[in-house]
PDB file of C-alpha atoms in Angstrom:
ATOM      1  CA  UNK A   1       0.000   0.000   0.000  1.00 33.00           C
ATOM      2  CA  UNK A   2       1.417   3.357  -0.945  1.00 37.00           C
ATOM      3  CA  UNK A   3       1.526   6.315   1.351  1.00 36.00           C
ATOM      4  CA  UNK A   4      -1.040   9.051   0.968  1.00 35.00           C
ATOM      5  CA  UNK A   5       0.019  12.262  -0.730  1.00 34.00           C
ATOM      6  CA  UNK A   6       1.943  14.490   1.640  1.00 34.00           C
ATOM      7  CA  UNK A   7       0.677  17.713   0.183  1.00 34.00           C
ATOM      8  CA  UNK A   8       2.180  21.140   0.501  1.00 38.00           C
ATOM      9  CA  UNK A   9       5.842  20.171   0.608  1.00 42.00           C
ATOM     10  CA  UNK A  10       8.609  21.508  -1.636  1.00 41.00           C
ATOM     11  CA  UNK A  11       9.475  19.382  -4.665  1.00 42.00           C
ATOM     12  CA  UNK A  12       5.988  17.909  -5.086  1.00 45.00           C
ATOM     13  CA  UNK A  13       6.734  17.033  -8.707  1.00 52.00           C
ATOM     14  CA  UNK A  14       9.344  14.669  -7.341  1.00 59.00           C
ATOM     15  CA  UNK A  15      11.788  12.205  -8.828  1.00 65.00           C
ATOM     16  CA  UNK A  16       9.283  10.302 -10.948  1.00 63.00           C
ATOM     17  CA  UNK A  17       7.072  11.142 -13.914  1.00 63.00           C
ATOM     18  CA  UNK A  18       3.661  12.478 -12.948  1.00 70.00           C
ATOM     19  CA  UNK A  19       2.131  10.775 -16.008  1.00 87.00           C
ATOM     20  CA  UNK A  20       4.278   7.963 -17.482  1.00 92.00           C
ATOM     21  CA  UNK A  21       4.846   7.985 -21.238  1.00 95.00           C
ATOM     22  CA  UNK A  22       2.754   4.935 -22.133  1.00 96.00           C
ATOM     23  CA  UNK A  23      -0.196   6.286 -20.134  1.00 95.00           C
ATOM     24  CA  UNK A  24      -0.196   9.333 -22.430  1.00 95.00           C
ATOM     25  CA  UNK A  25      -0.880   7.177 -25.506  1.00 96.00           C
ATOM     26  CA  UNK A  26      -4.013   5.668 -26.960  1.00 96.00           C
ATOM     27  CA  UNK A  27      -4.185   1.905 -26.447  1.00 96.00           C
ATOM     28  CA  UNK A  28      -3.648   1.228 -30.149  1.00 96.00           C
ATOM     29  CA  UNK A  29      -0.475   3.322 -30.135  1.00 97.00           C
ATOM     30  CA  UNK A  30       0.745   1.589 -26.970  1.00 96.00           C
ATOM     31  CA  UNK A  31       0.247  -1.816 -28.535  1.00 97.00           C
ATOM     32  CA  UNK A  32       1.886  -0.813 -31.826  1.00 97.00           C
ATOM     33  CA  UNK A  33       4.901   0.712 -30.111  1.00 96.00           C
ATOM     34  CA  UNK A  34       5.498  -2.198 -27.742  1.00 97.00           C
ATOM     35  CA  UNK A  35       4.958  -4.598 -30.633  1.00 97.00           C
ATOM     36  CA  UNK A  36       8.112  -3.241 -32.264  1.00 97.00           C
ATOM     37  CA  UNK A  37      10.380  -4.662 -29.562  1.00 97.00           C
ATOM     38  CA  UNK A  38      11.198  -7.686 -27.465  1.00 97.00           C
ATOM     39  CA  UNK A  39      10.996  -8.294 -23.735  1.00 97.00           C
ATOM     40  CA  UNK A  40      14.002  -8.114 -21.424  1.00 97.00           C
ATOM     41  CA  UNK A  41      14.022  -8.961 -17.704  1.00 97.00           C
ATOM     42  CA  UNK A  42      16.431  -7.642 -15.075  1.00 97.00           C
ATOM     43  CA  UNK A  43      17.150  -8.734 -11.517  1.00 97.00           C
ATOM     44  CA  UNK A  44      17.495  -6.189  -8.682  1.00 91.00           C
ATOM     45  CA  UNK A  45      20.675  -4.029  -8.854  1.00 91.00           C
ATOM     46  CA  UNK A  46      21.354  -5.017 -12.473  1.00 96.00           C
ATOM     47  CA  UNK A  47      22.176  -2.126 -14.825  1.00 96.00           C
ATOM     48  CA  UNK A  48      19.784  -1.627 -17.743  1.00 96.00           C
ATOM     49  CA  UNK A  49      21.641   1.282 -19.357  1.00 95.00           C
ATOM     50  CA  UNK A  50      25.219   2.415 -18.780  1.00 94.00           C
ATOM     51  CA  UNK A  51      26.223   6.071 -18.762  1.00 94.00           C
ATOM     52  CA  UNK A  52      28.420   7.075 -21.743  1.00 92.00           C
ATOM     53  CA  UNK A  53      27.670   3.962 -23.784  1.00 92.00           C
ATOM     54  CA  UNK A  54      26.453   4.319 -27.394  1.00 90.00           C
ATOM     55  CA  UNK A  55      22.690   4.386 -27.887  1.00 86.00           C
ATOM     56  CA  UNK A  56      21.205   1.389 -29.680  1.00 89.00           C
ATOM     57  CA  UNK A  57      17.720   1.009 -28.206  1.00 94.00           C
ATOM     58  CA  UNK A  58      14.971   2.500 -26.055  1.00 96.00           C
ATOM     59  CA  UNK A  59      13.499   0.691 -23.047  1.00 97.00           C
ATOM     60  CA  UNK A  60       9.851   0.804 -22.013  1.00 98.00           C
ATOM     61  CA  UNK A  61       9.378  -0.285 -18.410  1.00 97.00           C
ATOM     62  CA  UNK A  62       6.463  -2.674 -18.065  1.00 97.00           C
ATOM     63  CA  UNK A  63       6.982  -3.774 -14.467  1.00 95.00           C
ATOM     64  CA  UNK A  64       9.192  -2.747 -11.560  1.00 92.00           C
ATOM     65  CA  UNK A  65      11.137   0.358 -10.563  1.00 91.00           C
ATOM     66  CA  UNK A  66      14.523   1.691 -11.597  1.00 93.00           C
ATOM     67  CA  UNK A  67      16.813   4.508 -10.509  1.00 91.00           C
ATOM     68  CA  UNK A  68      18.518   6.957 -12.868  1.00 92.00           C
ATOM     69  CA  UNK A  69      21.952   8.117 -11.730  1.00 89.00           C
ATOM     70  CA  UNK A  70      24.810  10.121 -13.227  1.00 89.00           C
ATOM     71  CA  UNK A  71      28.450  10.095 -12.137  1.00 85.00           C
ATOM     72  CA  UNK A  72      30.824  13.044 -12.356  1.00 81.00           C
ATOM     73  CA  UNK A  73      34.498  12.727 -13.279  1.00 81.00           C
ATOM     74  CA  UNK A  74      35.476  12.845  -9.600  1.00 79.00           C
ATOM     75  CA  UNK A  75      33.239   9.863  -8.824  1.00 75.00           C
ATOM     76  CA  UNK A  76      30.383  11.811  -7.214  1.00 77.00           C
ATOM     77  CA  UNK A  77      27.099  10.095  -8.098  1.00 80.00           C
ATOM     78  CA  UNK A  78      23.754  11.877  -8.197  1.00 81.00           C
ATOM     79  CA  UNK A  79      20.320  10.301  -8.103  1.00 84.00           C
ATOM     80  CA  UNK A  80      18.398  12.040 -10.897  1.00 86.00           C
ATOM     81  CA  UNK A  81      15.089  10.210 -11.063  1.00 87.00           C
ATOM     82  CA  UNK A  82      13.079   7.081 -10.384  1.00 89.00           C
ATOM     83  CA  UNK A  83      11.357   5.460 -13.342  1.00 93.00           C
ATOM     84  CA  UNK A  84       8.674   2.784 -13.142  1.00 92.00           C
ATOM     85  CA  UNK A  85       5.830   1.092 -15.030  1.00 94.00           C
ATOM     86  CA  UNK A  86       4.846   2.973 -18.159  1.00 95.00           C
ATOM     87  CA  UNK A  87       8.010   5.068 -18.246  1.00 96.00           C
ATOM     88  CA  UNK A  88      10.518   5.207 -21.090  1.00 96.00           C
ATOM     89  CA  UNK A  89      14.292   5.392 -20.591  1.00 95.00           C
ATOM     90  CA  UNK A  90      17.051   5.933 -23.111  1.00 93.00           C
ATOM     91  CA  UNK A  91      14.892   7.994 -25.457  1.00 93.00           C
ATOM     92  CA  UNK A  92      17.049  11.127 -25.314  1.00 90.00           C
ATOM     93  CA  UNK A  93      20.171   9.389 -26.590  1.00 90.00           C
ATOM     94  CA  UNK A  94      18.116   7.568 -29.215  1.00 89.00           C
ATOM     95  CA  UNK A  95      16.750  10.833 -30.579  1.00 89.00           C
ATOM     96  CA  UNK A  96      20.021  12.781 -30.532  1.00 89.00           C
ATOM     97  CA  UNK A  97      22.430   9.990 -31.428  1.00 87.00           C
ATOM     98  CA  UNK A  98      24.617  10.904 -28.474  1.00 90.00           C
ATOM     99  CA  UNK A  99      25.934   8.527 -25.833  1.00 92.00           C
ATOM    100  CA  UNK A 100      23.858   7.718 -22.759  1.00 93.00           C
ATOM    101  CA  UNK A 101      23.757  10.613 -20.303  1.00 90.00           C
ATOM    102  CA  UNK A 102      22.955   8.474 -17.244  1.00 93.00           C
ATOM    103  CA  UNK A 103      22.913   4.966 -15.804  1.00 94.00           C
ATOM    104  CA  UNK A 104      19.621   3.152 -15.189  1.00 96.00           C
ATOM    105  CA  UNK A 105      19.622   0.396 -12.571  1.00 94.00           C
ATOM    106  CA  UNK A 106      16.879  -1.999 -11.453  1.00 94.00           C
ATOM    107  CA  UNK A 107      15.734  -1.492  -7.866  1.00 88.00           C
ATOM    108  CA  UNK A 108      13.652  -4.686  -7.970  1.00 88.00           C
ATOM    109  CA  UNK A 109      12.727  -7.284 -10.573  1.00 94.00           C
ATOM    110  CA  UNK A 110      12.090  -5.272 -13.722  1.00 97.00           C
ATOM    111  CA  UNK A 111      10.508  -6.243 -17.022  1.00 98.00           C
ATOM    112  CA  UNK A 112      10.965  -4.050 -20.098  1.00 98.00           C
ATOM    113  CA  UNK A 113      10.357  -3.969 -23.831  1.00 98.00           C
ATOM    114  CA  UNK A 114      13.426  -2.986 -25.844  1.00 97.00           C
ATOM    115  CA  UNK A 115      12.881  -1.232 -29.171  1.00 97.00           C
ATOM    116  CA  UNK A 116      15.803  -0.629 -31.516  1.00 96.00           C
ATOM    117  CA  UNK A 117      16.637   3.011 -32.076  1.00 94.00           C
ATOM    118  CA  UNK A 118      15.899   2.967 -35.822  1.00 95.00           C
ATOM    119  CA  UNK A 119      12.493   1.338 -35.362  1.00 96.00           C
ATOM    120  CA  UNK A 120      11.620   3.814 -32.591  1.00 96.00           C
ATOM    121  CA  UNK A 121      12.532   6.920 -34.600  1.00 95.00           C
ATOM    122  CA  UNK A 122      10.760   5.581 -37.712  1.00 96.00           C
ATOM    123  CA  UNK A 123       7.617   4.982 -35.639  1.00 97.00           C
ATOM    124  CA  UNK A 124       7.739   8.542 -34.316  1.00 96.00           C
ATOM    125  CA  UNK A 125       8.138   9.916 -37.832  1.00 96.00           C
ATOM    126  CA  UNK A 126       4.856   8.349 -38.932  1.00 95.00           C
ATOM    127  CA  UNK A 127       2.966   8.831 -35.629  1.00 96.00           C
ATOM    128  CA  UNK A 128       2.462  12.543 -34.844  1.00 96.00           C
ATOM    129  CA  UNK A 129       0.329  11.806 -31.765  1.00 96.00           C
ATOM    130  CA  UNK A 130       3.088   9.697 -30.214  1.00 96.00           C
ATOM    131  CA  UNK A 131       5.708  12.295 -31.122  1.00 96.00           C
ATOM    132  CA  UNK A 132       3.696  15.028 -29.398  1.00 96.00           C
ATOM    133  CA  UNK A 133       3.223  12.800 -26.353  1.00 96.00           C
ATOM    134  CA  UNK A 134       6.983  12.303 -26.145  1.00 95.00           C
ATOM    135  CA  UNK A 135       7.522  16.051 -26.533  1.00 94.00           C
ATOM    136  CA  UNK A 136       5.071  16.639 -23.703  1.00 93.00           C
ATOM    137  CA  UNK A 137       6.887  14.127 -21.501  1.00 93.00           C
ATOM    138  CA  UNK A 138      10.228  15.798 -22.187  1.00 91.00           C
ATOM    139  CA  UNK A 139       8.753  19.203 -21.387  1.00 91.00           C
ATOM    140  CA  UNK A 140       7.229  17.947 -18.123  1.00 90.00           C
ATOM    141  CA  UNK A 141      10.508  16.322 -17.055  1.00 88.00           C
ATOM    142  CA  UNK A 142      12.446  19.505 -17.826  1.00 87.00           C
ATOM    143  CA  UNK A 143       9.926  21.644 -15.964  1.00 88.00           C
ATOM    144  CA  UNK A 144      10.004  19.367 -12.919  1.00 83.00           C
ATOM    145  CA  UNK A 145      13.804  19.354 -12.890  1.00 81.00           C
ATOM    146  CA  UNK A 146      13.940  23.153 -13.220  1.00 84.00           C
ATOM    147  CA  UNK A 147      11.420  23.606 -10.432  1.00 82.00           C
ATOM    148  CA  UNK A 148      13.334  21.218  -8.215  1.00 78.00           C
ATOM    149  CA  UNK A 149      16.620  23.047  -8.848  1.00 80.00           C
ATOM    150  CA  UNK A 150      14.992  26.397  -8.110  1.00 81.00           C
ATOM    151  CA  UNK A 151      13.434  25.194  -4.865  1.00 77.00           C
ATOM    152  CA  UNK A 152      16.584  23.419  -3.738  1.00 76.00           C
ATOM    153  CA  UNK A 153      18.723  26.483  -4.451  1.00 80.00           C
ATOM    154  CA  UNK A 154      16.840  28.369  -1.732  1.00 83.00           C
ATOM    155  CA  UNK A 155      16.986  25.529   0.810  1.00 89.00           C
ATOM    156  CA  UNK A 156      19.648  24.238   3.165  1.00 91.00           C
ATOM    157  CA  UNK A 157      20.878  20.661   2.850  1.00 92.00           C
ATOM    158  CA  UNK A 158      18.770  19.780   5.901  1.00 93.00           C
ATOM    159  CA  UNK A 159      15.647  21.221   4.281  1.00 93.00           C
ATOM    160  CA  UNK A 160      16.398  19.522   0.946  1.00 92.00           C
ATOM    161  CA  UNK A 161      16.882  16.181   2.647  1.00 94.00           C
ATOM    162  CA  UNK A 162      13.581  16.478   4.522  1.00 94.00           C
ATOM    163  CA  UNK A 163      11.810  17.371   1.252  1.00 91.00           C
ATOM    164  CA  UNK A 164      13.407  14.382  -0.477  1.00 91.00           C
ATOM    165  CA  UNK A 165      12.245  11.952   2.218  1.00 93.00           C
ATOM    166  CA  UNK A 166       8.722  13.349   2.003  1.00 92.00           C
ATOM    167  CA  UNK A 167       8.767  12.996  -1.780  1.00 88.00           C
ATOM    168  CA  UNK A 168       9.927   9.381  -1.549  1.00 90.00           C
ATOM    169  CA  UNK A 169       7.292   8.645   1.084  1.00 91.00           C
ATOM    170  CA  UNK A 170       4.603  10.109  -1.157  1.00 87.00           C
ATOM    171  CA  UNK A 171       5.607   8.232  -4.278  1.00 82.00           C
ATOM    172  CA  UNK A 172       7.299   5.087  -2.956  1.00 86.00           C
ATOM    173  CA  UNK A 173       6.077   4.612   0.578  1.00 88.00           C
ATOM    174  CA  UNK A 174       4.059   1.788   2.116  1.00 90.00           C
ATOM    175  CA  UNK A 175       2.290   2.133   5.418  1.00 92.00           C
ATOM    176  CA  UNK A 176       3.391  -0.172   8.215  1.00 92.00           C
ATOM    177  CA  UNK A 177       2.542  -0.244  11.935  1.00 92.00           C
ATOM    178  CA  UNK A 178       5.809   1.634  12.571  1.00 91.00           C
ATOM    179  CA  UNK A 179       5.275   4.346   9.949  1.00 93.00           C
ATOM    180  CA  UNK A 180       5.817   4.838   6.213  1.00 94.00           C
ATOM    181  CA  UNK A 181       8.548   2.566   4.889  1.00 93.00           C
ATOM    182  CA  UNK A 182      10.322   3.585   1.695  1.00 90.00           C
ATOM    183  CA  UNK A 183       9.899   0.781  -0.815  1.00 83.00           C
ATOM    184  CA  UNK A 184      12.901   1.754  -2.931  1.00 82.00           C
ATOM    185  CA  UNK A 185      16.268   0.605  -1.545  1.00 78.00           C
ATOM    186  CA  UNK A 186      18.541   3.643  -1.834  1.00 82.00           C
ATOM    187  CA  UNK A 187      22.015   3.913  -0.348  1.00 81.00           C
ATOM    188  CA  UNK A 188      23.201   6.893   1.698  1.00 84.00           C
ATOM    189  CA  UNK A 189      25.387   7.889  -1.261  1.00 83.00           C
ATOM    190  CA  UNK A 190      22.371   7.903  -3.580  1.00 82.00           C
ATOM    191  CA  UNK A 191      20.340   9.953  -1.102  1.00 86.00           C
ATOM    192  CA  UNK A 192      23.261  12.360  -0.783  1.00 88.00           C
ATOM    193  CA  UNK A 193      23.548  12.667  -4.558  1.00 83.00           C
ATOM    194  CA  UNK A 194      19.896  13.617  -4.828  1.00 84.00           C
ATOM    195  CA  UNK A 195      20.259  16.625  -2.517  1.00 88.00           C
ATOM    196  CA  UNK A 196      23.752  17.741  -3.507  1.00 84.00           C
ATOM    197  CA  UNK A 197      25.395  16.722  -0.251  1.00 88.00           C
ATOM    198  CA  UNK A 198      28.148  14.415   0.914  1.00 88.00           C
ATOM    199  CA  UNK A 199      27.508  10.932   2.247  1.00 88.00           C
ATOM    200  CA  UNK A 200      28.855  12.074   5.615  1.00 93.00           C
ATOM    201  CA  UNK A 201      26.374  14.961   5.733  1.00 94.00           C
ATOM    202  CA  UNK A 202      23.474  12.596   5.079  1.00 93.00           C
ATOM    203  CA  UNK A 203      24.741  10.244   7.766  1.00 93.00           C
ATOM    204  CA  UNK A 204      24.751  13.122  10.268  1.00 95.00           C
ATOM    205  CA  UNK A 205      21.252  14.188   9.241  1.00 96.00           C
ATOM    206  CA  UNK A 206      19.922  10.648   9.574  1.00 94.00           C
ATOM    207  CA  UNK A 207      21.554  10.293  12.968  1.00 95.00           C
ATOM    208  CA  UNK A 208      19.841  13.454  14.171  1.00 95.00           C
ATOM    209  CA  UNK A 209      16.468  12.313  12.817  1.00 96.00           C
ATOM    210  CA  UNK A 210      16.865   8.894  14.429  1.00 95.00           C
ATOM    211  CA  UNK A 211      17.723  10.432  17.797  1.00 95.00           C
ATOM    212  CA  UNK A 212      14.536  12.520  17.618  1.00 95.00           C
ATOM    213  CA  UNK A 213      12.421   9.499  16.652  1.00 95.00           C
ATOM    214  CA  UNK A 214      11.574  10.975  13.259  1.00 96.00           C
ATOM    215  CA  UNK A 215      12.910   7.993  11.289  1.00 95.00           C
ATOM    216  CA  UNK A 216      14.246   4.500  11.883  1.00 93.00           C
ATOM    217  CA  UNK A 217      16.833   2.925   9.591  1.00 89.00           C
ATOM    218  CA  UNK A 218      18.273  -0.476   8.763  1.00 82.00           C
ATOM    219  CA  UNK A 219      20.300  -1.950   5.923  1.00 76.00           C
ATOM    220  CA  UNK A 220      18.871  -0.129   2.882  1.00 73.00           C
ATOM    221  CA  UNK A 221      15.604   0.408   4.783  1.00 83.00           C
ATOM    222  CA  UNK A 222      14.155   3.640   6.081  1.00 91.00           C
ATOM    223  CA  UNK A 223      10.867   4.174   7.919  1.00 94.00           C
ATOM    224  CA  UNK A 224       9.418   7.644   8.414  1.00 95.00           C
ATOM    225  CA  UNK A 225       7.740   7.765  11.817  1.00 95.00           C
ATOM    226  CA  UNK A 226       7.090  11.527  12.082  1.00 95.00           C
ATOM    227  CA  UNK A 227       6.358  13.059   8.660  1.00 94.00           C
ATOM    228  CA  UNK A 228       5.003  16.144  10.428  1.00 94.00           C
ATOM    229  CA  UNK A 229       8.507  16.957  11.667  1.00 95.00           C
ATOM    230  CA  UNK A 230       9.929  16.509   8.155  1.00 95.00           C
ATOM    231  CA  UNK A 231       7.289  18.868   6.780  1.00 93.00           C
ATOM    232  CA  UNK A 232       8.256  21.537   9.289  1.00 94.00           C
ATOM    233  CA  UNK A 233      11.930  21.132   8.414  1.00 94.00           C
ATOM    234  CA  UNK A 234      11.261  21.267   4.666  1.00 90.00           C
ATOM    235  CA  UNK A 235       9.269  24.468   5.109  1.00 85.00           C
ATOM    236  CA  UNK A 236      12.061  25.977   7.217  1.00 76.00           C
ATOM    237  CA  UNK A 237       9.731  26.169  10.224  1.00 74.00           C
ATOM    238  CA  UNK A 238      12.314  24.533  12.472  1.00 72.00           C
ATOM    239  CA  UNK A 239      15.688  26.014  13.406  1.00 66.00           C
ATOM    240  CA  UNK A 240      18.691  24.203  12.005  1.00 62.00           C
TER     241      UNK A 240
END
């Protein structure tokens, strides 16, 4: 069971697509597009797409969740997005002919349909409705990323981290007797990369939240016990 929407927090557009690509298409277009490819399955933590590799195909996620990350030359890794059922990954490189700009990794068992780049671009050329849907998706992703950057620029790391946890609880949380457990297994480094902080900074923030009873943590598990406290932090209503 997913957590209810935690409204009124910064970054509400979040790390995932509000409306996945396939959900924007008519059923006939969905079927035609997926019919161009073949199914591929991935186990948890297996990489679907590698950053900087040449583009040869587009992946449509049918089942399961993935994370999108990008690594800088100094090794710093940022969590850019979470993509799940109905989403498309690898489309940017396919359209531009450039190498992959990010790595996509399975967070759980994932099933996809892979469509070769040439078949995908040919389909778009003869399907204006699908092309416009893809343009709309790209615009929405860019707008969400811009809004997130703008909001985060005015926030402290502590505020950004609280907003991130609320976003993950809203989109990938399941209610338990203890609180809202995040259903996506993210490392401290990945959490740090999402808010532009160091792993050590995130460790300190988590320690402080644990000591206050706001969250509990285990190996790649995190349960939010007091979302009300996180909301106050994200809105800068609590002193640092």
